XYZ file of C-alpha atoms in Angstrom:
82
model
C -0.010 -0.021 -0.032
C 1.127 3.546 -0.833
C 1.013 6.193 1.834
C -1.563 8.636 0.822
C 0.051 11.722 2.556
C 2.828 12.484 4.882
C 0.397 11.856 7.865
C -1.541 9.102 6.026
C -2.522 5.917 7.877
C 0.940 4.448 7.480
C 2.524 7.438 9.226
C -0.251 7.208 12.090
C 0.711 3.575 12.490
C 4.494 4.326 12.666
C 3.842 7.149 15.178
C 1.602 4.870 17.234
C 4.254 2.081 17.193
C 6.964 4.514 18.351
C 4.774 5.803 21.146
C 4.144 2.216 22.274
C 7.821 1.459 22.119
C 8.695 4.541 24.103
C 6.259 3.524 26.837
C 7.822 0.143 26.960
C 11.286 1.765 27.548
C 9.719 3.888 30.369
C 8.655 0.656 31.972
C 12.092 -0.796 31.660
C 13.500 2.313 33.188
C 11.086 2.151 36.163
C 12.241 -1.429 36.761
C 15.842 -0.370 36.629
C 15.208 2.593 39.028
C 13.391 0.314 41.483
C 16.343 -2.401 41.239
C 18.966 0.318 41.907
C 17.051 1.715 44.870
C 16.642 -1.678 46.300
C 20.433 -2.444 45.989
C 21.188 0.780 47.700
C 18.412 0.482 50.227
C 17.596 4.089 49.643
C 14.205 5.152 48.129
C 14.207 8.766 49.018
C 15.446 10.945 46.105
C 16.509 13.711 48.446
C 18.774 11.537 50.458
C 22.429 12.202 49.819
C 23.070 8.609 49.360
C 20.522 8.029 46.735
C 21.993 5.988 43.897
C 23.374 8.071 41.058
C 22.378 5.709 38.464
C 18.746 5.759 39.734
C 18.728 9.700 39.739
C 19.953 9.761 36.164
C 17.482 7.134 35.016
C 14.681 9.162 36.668
C 15.757 12.235 34.733
C 15.954 10.305 31.394
C 12.593 8.708 32.026
C 10.930 12.118 32.733
C 12.456 13.575 29.550
C 11.112 10.504 27.744
C 7.641 10.939 29.122
C 7.802 14.549 28.096
C 8.660 13.470 24.566
C 5.809 10.815 24.518
C 3.306 13.367 25.549
C 4.407 15.729 22.712
C 4.001 12.821 20.276
C 0.687 11.891 21.627
C -0.447 15.542 21.121
C 0.883 15.420 17.635
C -0.942 12.133 16.929
C -4.157 13.696 18.146
C -3.776 16.862 15.847
C -2.999 14.624 12.929
C -6.200 12.473 13.696
C -8.266 15.670 14.057
C -6.827 17.115 10.751
C -7.791 13.920 8.894
């Protein structure tokens, strides 16, 4: 099948697949954060001995969620324009 337009059904499917993949990655990061916190026995982000890896993963996860939200808004606008 040919893509009808830049935002045709093929493009919408690709965007949906990308969003789903990114949510899966967020879940992986959540698991990694919990694992690092459990290893260190520190769950309070404000604790000075909070694991650096967990803090870094939290920041990356939060940035990824922001990106996902922007993509979801874009997908909504594409559907509304169709």
